[in-house]
Short mmCIF file of C-alpha atoms in Angstrom, two decimals:
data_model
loop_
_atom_site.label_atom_id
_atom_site.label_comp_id
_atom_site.label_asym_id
_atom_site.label_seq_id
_atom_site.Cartn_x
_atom_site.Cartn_y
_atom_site.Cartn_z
CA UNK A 1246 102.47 -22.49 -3.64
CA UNK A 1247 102.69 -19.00 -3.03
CA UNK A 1248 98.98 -17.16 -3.63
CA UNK A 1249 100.58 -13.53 -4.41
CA UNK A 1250 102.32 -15.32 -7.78
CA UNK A 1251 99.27 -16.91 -8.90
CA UNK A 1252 97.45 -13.34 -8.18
CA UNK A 1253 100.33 -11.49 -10.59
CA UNK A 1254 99.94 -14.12 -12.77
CA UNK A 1255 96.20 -13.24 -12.75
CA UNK A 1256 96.29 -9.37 -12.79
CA UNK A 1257 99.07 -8.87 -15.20
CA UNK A 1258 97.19 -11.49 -17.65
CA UNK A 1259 94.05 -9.19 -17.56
CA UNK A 1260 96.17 -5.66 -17.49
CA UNK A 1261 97.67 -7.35 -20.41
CA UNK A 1262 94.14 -7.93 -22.26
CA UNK A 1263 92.49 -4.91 -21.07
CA UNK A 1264 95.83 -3.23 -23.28
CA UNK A 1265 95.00 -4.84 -26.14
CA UNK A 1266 91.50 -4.21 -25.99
CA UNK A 1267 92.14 -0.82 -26.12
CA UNK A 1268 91.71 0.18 -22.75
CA UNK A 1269 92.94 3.62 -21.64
CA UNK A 1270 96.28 3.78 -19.42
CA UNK A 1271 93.84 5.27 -17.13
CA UNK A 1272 91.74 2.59 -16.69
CA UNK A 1273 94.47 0.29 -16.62
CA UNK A 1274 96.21 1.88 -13.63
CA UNK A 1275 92.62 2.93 -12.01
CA UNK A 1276 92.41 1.30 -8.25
CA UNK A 1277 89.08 0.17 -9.91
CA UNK A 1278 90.69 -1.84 -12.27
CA UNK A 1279 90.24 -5.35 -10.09
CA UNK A 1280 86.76 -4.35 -9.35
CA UNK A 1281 85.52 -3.52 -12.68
CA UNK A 1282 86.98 -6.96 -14.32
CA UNK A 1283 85.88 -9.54 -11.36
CA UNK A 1284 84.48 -11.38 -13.78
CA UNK A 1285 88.28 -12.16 -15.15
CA UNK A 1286 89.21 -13.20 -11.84
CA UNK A 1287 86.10 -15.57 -11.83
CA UNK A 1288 84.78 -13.78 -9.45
CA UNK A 1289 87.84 -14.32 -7.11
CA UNK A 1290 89.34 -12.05 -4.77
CA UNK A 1291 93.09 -11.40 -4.95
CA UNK A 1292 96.22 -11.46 -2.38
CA UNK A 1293 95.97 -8.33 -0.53
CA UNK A 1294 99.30 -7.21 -1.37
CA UNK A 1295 98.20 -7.37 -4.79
CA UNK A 1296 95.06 -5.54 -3.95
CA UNK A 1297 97.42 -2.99 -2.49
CA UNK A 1298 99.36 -2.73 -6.02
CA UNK A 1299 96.08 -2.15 -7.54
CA UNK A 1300 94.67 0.54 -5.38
CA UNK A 1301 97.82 2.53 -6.58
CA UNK A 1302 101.04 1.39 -4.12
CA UNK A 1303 103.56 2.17 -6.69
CA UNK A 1304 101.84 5.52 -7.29
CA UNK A 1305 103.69 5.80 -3.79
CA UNK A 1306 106.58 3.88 -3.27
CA UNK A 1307 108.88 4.29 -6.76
CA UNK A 1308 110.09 7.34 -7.21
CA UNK A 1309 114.00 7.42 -8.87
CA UNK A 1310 114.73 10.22 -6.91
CA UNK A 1311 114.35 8.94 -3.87
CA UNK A 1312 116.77 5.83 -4.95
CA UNK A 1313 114.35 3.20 -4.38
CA UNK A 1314 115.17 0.11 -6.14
CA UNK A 1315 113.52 -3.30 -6.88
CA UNK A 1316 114.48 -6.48 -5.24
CA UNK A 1317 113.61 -9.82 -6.25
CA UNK A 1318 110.32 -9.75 -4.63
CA UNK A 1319 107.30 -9.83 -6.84
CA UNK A 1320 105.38 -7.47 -5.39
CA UNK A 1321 108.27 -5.14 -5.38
CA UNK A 1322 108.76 -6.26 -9.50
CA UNK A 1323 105.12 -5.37 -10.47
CA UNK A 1324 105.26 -2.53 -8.15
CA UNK A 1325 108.20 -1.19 -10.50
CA UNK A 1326 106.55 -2.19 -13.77
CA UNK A 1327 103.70 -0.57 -12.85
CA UNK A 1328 105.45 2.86 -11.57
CA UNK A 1329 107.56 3.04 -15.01
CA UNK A 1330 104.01 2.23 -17.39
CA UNK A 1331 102.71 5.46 -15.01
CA UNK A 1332 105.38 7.64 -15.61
CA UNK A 1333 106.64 6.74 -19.30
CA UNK A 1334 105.10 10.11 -20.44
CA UNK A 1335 103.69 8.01 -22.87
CA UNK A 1336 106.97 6.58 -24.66
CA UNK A 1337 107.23 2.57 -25.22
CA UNK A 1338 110.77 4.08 -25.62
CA UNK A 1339 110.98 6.41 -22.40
CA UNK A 1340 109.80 3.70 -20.28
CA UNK A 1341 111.99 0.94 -21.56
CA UNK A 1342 114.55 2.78 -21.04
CA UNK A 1343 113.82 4.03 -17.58
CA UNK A 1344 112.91 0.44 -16.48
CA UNK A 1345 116.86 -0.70 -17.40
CA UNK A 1346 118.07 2.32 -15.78
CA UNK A 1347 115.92 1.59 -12.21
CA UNK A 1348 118.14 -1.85 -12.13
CA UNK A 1349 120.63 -2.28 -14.96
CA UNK A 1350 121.46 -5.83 -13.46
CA UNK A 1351 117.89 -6.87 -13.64
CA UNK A 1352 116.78 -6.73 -16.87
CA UNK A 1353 113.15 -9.19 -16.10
CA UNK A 1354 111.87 -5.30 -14.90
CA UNK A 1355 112.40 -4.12 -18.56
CA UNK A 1356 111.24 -7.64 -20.25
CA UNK A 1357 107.80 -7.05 -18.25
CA UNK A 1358 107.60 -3.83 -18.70
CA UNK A 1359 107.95 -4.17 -22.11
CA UNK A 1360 105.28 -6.61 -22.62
CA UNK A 1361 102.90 -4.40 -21.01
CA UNK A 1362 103.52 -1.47 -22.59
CA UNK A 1363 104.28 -3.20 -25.85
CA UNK A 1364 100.85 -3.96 -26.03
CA UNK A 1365 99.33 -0.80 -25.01
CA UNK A 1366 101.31 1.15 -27.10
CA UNK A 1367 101.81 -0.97 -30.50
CA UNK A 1368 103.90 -2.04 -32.58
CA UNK A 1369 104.41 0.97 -34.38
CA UNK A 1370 105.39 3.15 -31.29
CA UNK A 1371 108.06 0.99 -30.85
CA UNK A 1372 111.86 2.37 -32.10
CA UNK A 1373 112.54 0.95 -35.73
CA UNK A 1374 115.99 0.38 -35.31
CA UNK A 1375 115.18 -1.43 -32.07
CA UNK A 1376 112.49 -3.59 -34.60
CA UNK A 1377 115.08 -4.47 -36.77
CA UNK A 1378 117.63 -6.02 -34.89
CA UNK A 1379 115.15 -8.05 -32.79
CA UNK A 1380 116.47 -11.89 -32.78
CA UNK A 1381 113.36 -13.64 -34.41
CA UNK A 1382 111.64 -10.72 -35.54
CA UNK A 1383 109.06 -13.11 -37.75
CA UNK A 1384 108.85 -15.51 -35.07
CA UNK A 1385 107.41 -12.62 -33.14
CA UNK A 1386 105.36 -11.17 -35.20
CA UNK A 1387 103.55 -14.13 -36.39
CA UNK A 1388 103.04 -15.35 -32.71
CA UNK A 1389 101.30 -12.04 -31.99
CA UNK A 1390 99.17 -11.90 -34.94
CA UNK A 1391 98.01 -15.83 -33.66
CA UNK A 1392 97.56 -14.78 -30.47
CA UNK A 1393 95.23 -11.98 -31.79
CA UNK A 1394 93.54 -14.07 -33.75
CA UNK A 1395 93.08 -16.86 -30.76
CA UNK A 1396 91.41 -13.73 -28.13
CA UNK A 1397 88.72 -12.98 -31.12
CA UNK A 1398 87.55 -16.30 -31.03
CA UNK A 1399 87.36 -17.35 -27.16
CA UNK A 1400 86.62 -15.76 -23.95
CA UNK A 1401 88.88 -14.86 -21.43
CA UNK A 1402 90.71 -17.93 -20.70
CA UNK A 1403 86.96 -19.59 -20.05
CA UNK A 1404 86.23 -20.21 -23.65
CA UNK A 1405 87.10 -24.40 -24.86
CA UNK A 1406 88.97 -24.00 -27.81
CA UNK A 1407 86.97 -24.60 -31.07
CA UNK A 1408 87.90 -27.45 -33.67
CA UNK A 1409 89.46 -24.69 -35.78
CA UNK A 1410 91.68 -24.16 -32.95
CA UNK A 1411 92.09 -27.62 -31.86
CA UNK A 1412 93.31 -28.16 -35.48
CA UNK A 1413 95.53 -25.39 -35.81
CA UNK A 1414 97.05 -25.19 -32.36
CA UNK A 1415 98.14 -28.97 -32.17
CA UNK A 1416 101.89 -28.61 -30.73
CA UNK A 1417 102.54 -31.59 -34.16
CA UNK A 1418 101.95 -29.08 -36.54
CA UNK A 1419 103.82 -25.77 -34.86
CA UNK A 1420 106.62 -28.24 -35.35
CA UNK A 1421 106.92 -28.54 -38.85
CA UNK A 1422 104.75 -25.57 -40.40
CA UNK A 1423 105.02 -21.43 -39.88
CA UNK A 1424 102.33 -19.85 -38.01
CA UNK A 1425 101.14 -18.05 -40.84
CA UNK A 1426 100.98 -21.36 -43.27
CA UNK A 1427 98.83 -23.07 -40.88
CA UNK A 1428 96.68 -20.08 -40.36
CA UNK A 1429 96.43 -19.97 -44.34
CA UNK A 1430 95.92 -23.43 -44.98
CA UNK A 1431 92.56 -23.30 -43.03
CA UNK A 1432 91.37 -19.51 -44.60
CA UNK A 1433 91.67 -18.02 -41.84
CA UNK A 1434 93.24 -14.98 -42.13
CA UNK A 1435 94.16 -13.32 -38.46
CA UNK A 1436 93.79 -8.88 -38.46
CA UNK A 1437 97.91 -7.32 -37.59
CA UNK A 1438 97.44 -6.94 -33.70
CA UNK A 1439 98.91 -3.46 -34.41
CA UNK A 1440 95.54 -2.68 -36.29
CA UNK A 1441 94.00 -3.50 -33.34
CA UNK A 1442 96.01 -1.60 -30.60
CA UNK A 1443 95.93 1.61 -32.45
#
């Protein structure tokens, strides 16, 4: 397989948590990122075009006015991601919008984007009327308030789930039962993940 996807794989995973943890864009998009979360990477050093991306390539590379645009290489992809989350002028809006506009025939740059930025920003700094005609909107926000309630309860990816989670997380019951119901039937009751990323 090809090392620089597993390494996007594995930065964009801890960019990802680092946002919901409440990081600051600034650490996020620091060229220290990758050195001050080796322990997330187990220790592990990354691709070097990935180390590249984190020492601040995009900072370089993107820039609309000069008509650069993404190709279907990865590095390129985060590359973009990255450049729009920098320049967004802090808008989940600005920036989604931006990342369409850089390729309007690719939207995967805006679907990433999104996620990142999604989760550094919040829910609630994303446009209501965008909110309300999301396709599964419950779906959603269930999923997210599970997945906030998984990260409290394990490590970063090197926790082993715990029999609350075994129980709960058994692909049998998503089948037949909301997330929600299962969370309630065991007491459990998961915090908003927008309570969190505010």
């Amino acid at each position: 397989g090809d090392d620089r996807i597993v390494d996007v794989c594995r930065y964009f995973g801890a960019l990802m948590t680092a946002a919901i943890r409440g990081e600051s864009k600034e650490a996020l998009l620091s060229h220290r990122f990758y050195d001050d979360h080796r322990d997330w990477f187990d220790w592990k050093d990354i691709h070097p075009s990935i180390r590249s991306v984190v020492l601040g390539s995009y900072k370089q590379r993107f820039d609309p006015r000069n008509g650069v645009r993404p190709t279907n290489d990865i590095i390129e992809t985060l590359e973009t991601v990255l450049w729009t989350f920098w320049t967004d002028c802090n808008s989940f809006q600005k920036g989604l919008l931006d990342s369409i506009s850089l390729n309007p025939n690719k939207k995967n740059i805006a679907a990433i984007y999104g996620q990142l930025a999604g989760a550094y920003y919040g829910y609630n700094r994303i446009p209501t009327q965008w909110i309300q005609q999301m396709y599964a909107q419950k779906l959603i926000i269930n999923t997210a308030e599970w997945l906030y309630f998984l990260s409290e309860r394990t490590t970063f990816g090197l926790g082993k789930p715990n029999e609350i989670q075994k129980t709960v997380i058994s692909p049998s019951r998503w089948q037949s039962s909301n997330l929600v119901e299962v969370v309630t039937q065991k007491h459990i009751h998961p915090k908003m993940i927008i309570d969190k990323v505010e």
